[in-house]
Amino acid sequence: MSADLNLAAIGNGTIAALIDKNGRLAWCCWPRIDGDPIFSSLLGGEEPTGGFFDVTLDGQTKATRRYQPNTAIIETILENADGAKLRVTDFAPRFKLYDRIYRPSMLVRRIEPLEGTCRVTIRLRPHFQWGAQSPKPVRGSNHMRFAGEDFTVRATTDLPIVYVAEERPFVLSRPATLVLGPDEPFASSIAETARGFEEKTRDYWWEWVRYLSIPFEWQEAVIRAAISLKLCAYEETGGIVAALTTSIPEAPHSIRNWDYRHCWLRDSYFTVRALNMLGATRTMEDFIRYLTTVIASDPSGRLAPVYSIVPGTPLEERFAESLPGFRGMGPVRVGNQAAEQVQNDGYGHVVLAAAQMFFDHRLPNRGDEALFRLLEGVGARAVEFAFEPDAGLWELRGKRRIHTFSAVMSWAACDRLKRIARVLELPDRATYWAEEARKIRERILSFAWNEKMGSFVDADSDGQLDASLLLLAELGFVRPDDARYVATVEAIGRELKRNGYLMRYAGEDDFGLPETSFTICSFWYAGALDLIGRREEAREMFTSLLARRNEAGLLSEDIDNQTLELWGNIPQTYSMVGLIDTAMRLSKTWEEAFWRGS
């Protein structure tokens, strides 16, 4: 079975799992979203011997899949030519219990016969130690235990345990349940408990979605993107991963395989901003709590670009030798060397992520002077490092330059601190940060505009076109009607578009010429087109991007320039953020749709 990215995501803020179109659990890290993958067949080659959990129906000819509306609960229908049909329902429990959110490291799988004689085989084959260990099940009366060096997983079921342990085909004559969770006894009826958990989990997601401020158009796509972003937040600490997977290549055989199960300050800001636009501010509040821990952990004030979702956990990059990689395209990386890089845009992203805390009157705990003073320390580093050569937004490993985007984010940090100081009625601090912002902006403009090219460029030396320049107006650095910005948008559209979608840049990097379009850049381009008055073109670009989603409504990081196939880690928060931002920008208003007859 060849792996692909036609995957659906489930999760609960502690763990998450990816399920393929046939209902196979192909990826799940344990006991949290950045842990050891107990299901790793996504990175395990054509015919994995382990690392998955599936239900096979004899003679299967068809599989269909859908999310229960507005939830992170997925249903897969399997059918065969003889008319047999069954339903597999998968979810991770998440609901309110005792005035807090119950979100255990647990997956629930319910299997129901719908029509005909369903002869099935259940294969539960977890792997530990990144595919190196295939634990043998230890059977109990209604459960199996899989013991590893770091944790033990228990599978509890109301099926005859011998059928599951020995993978014996049997006729499924009644609904059955399997619960994968901690090594603890199941103290109540598994069937009733699972049904109750499903109902409460459904109610939780319905309630969460109900209060989203969604656009009139593209509602289903926006809701799915919002839920996907929510699944990427590790609620215990407030950290947000960039994606749920590691080492899905950016392009075939490219070696551009990275571990995205960690918290980039940049990516997290974009995620927080998108959810804030929808009115889901709790993720921001949790992320601010995470940031205060990160900032306090380093007295020097030098921020790394990426941290573990549990601050203080090392991210040293290594290879998982026991896994061959997605379609055999290794290496499989654990950890990320980007943690060692200098990337100076992070200071601005930290301040921007926290800024709404000072302006949003809905929040029960608004930003105060203590938080402002903490952010001023971040702003001081932004000023200090504004023009220090760095690896830049795209994390180039081989060359440091003074990057326009990094410097602009330092300007943004100062600009937002000025605005916050005014809200807090601290005029001296507002004046100070306004002056710092002015000086940084003047210096950026001295090198970022290239008269010969007729556009802004990405660095102070050997400057080129770069999709990040599309954000200059969005950040407020220039006005959308600034002739220099309009010219830059037009140049980027001419030079960086491939088969309808945008590259990050066109030149060679540490690994040669890029081969895929970076999905968020196409969303940025659609937004920029709208800003400069080309809304119809922007809507066309957005509609085209929606068509690239997989069957479950998810986007990965990249789009192949030739085949338009998805590549890169999934679900990519950047891409799902781009979908939300652009939909909110381009949608007709509810008033236009209802009262103006359009």
XYZ file of C-alpha atoms in Angstrom, residues 430-440:
11
model
C 5.160 55.097 23.476
C 7.530 57.862 22.364
C 10.561 55.626 22.874
C 9.166 52.750 20.789
C 7.908 55.093 18.078
C 11.425 56.463 17.655
C 12.970 52.966 17.524
C 10.424 51.946 14.897
C 11.185 55.040 12.811
C 14.946 54.410 12.808
C 14.573 50.758 11.843
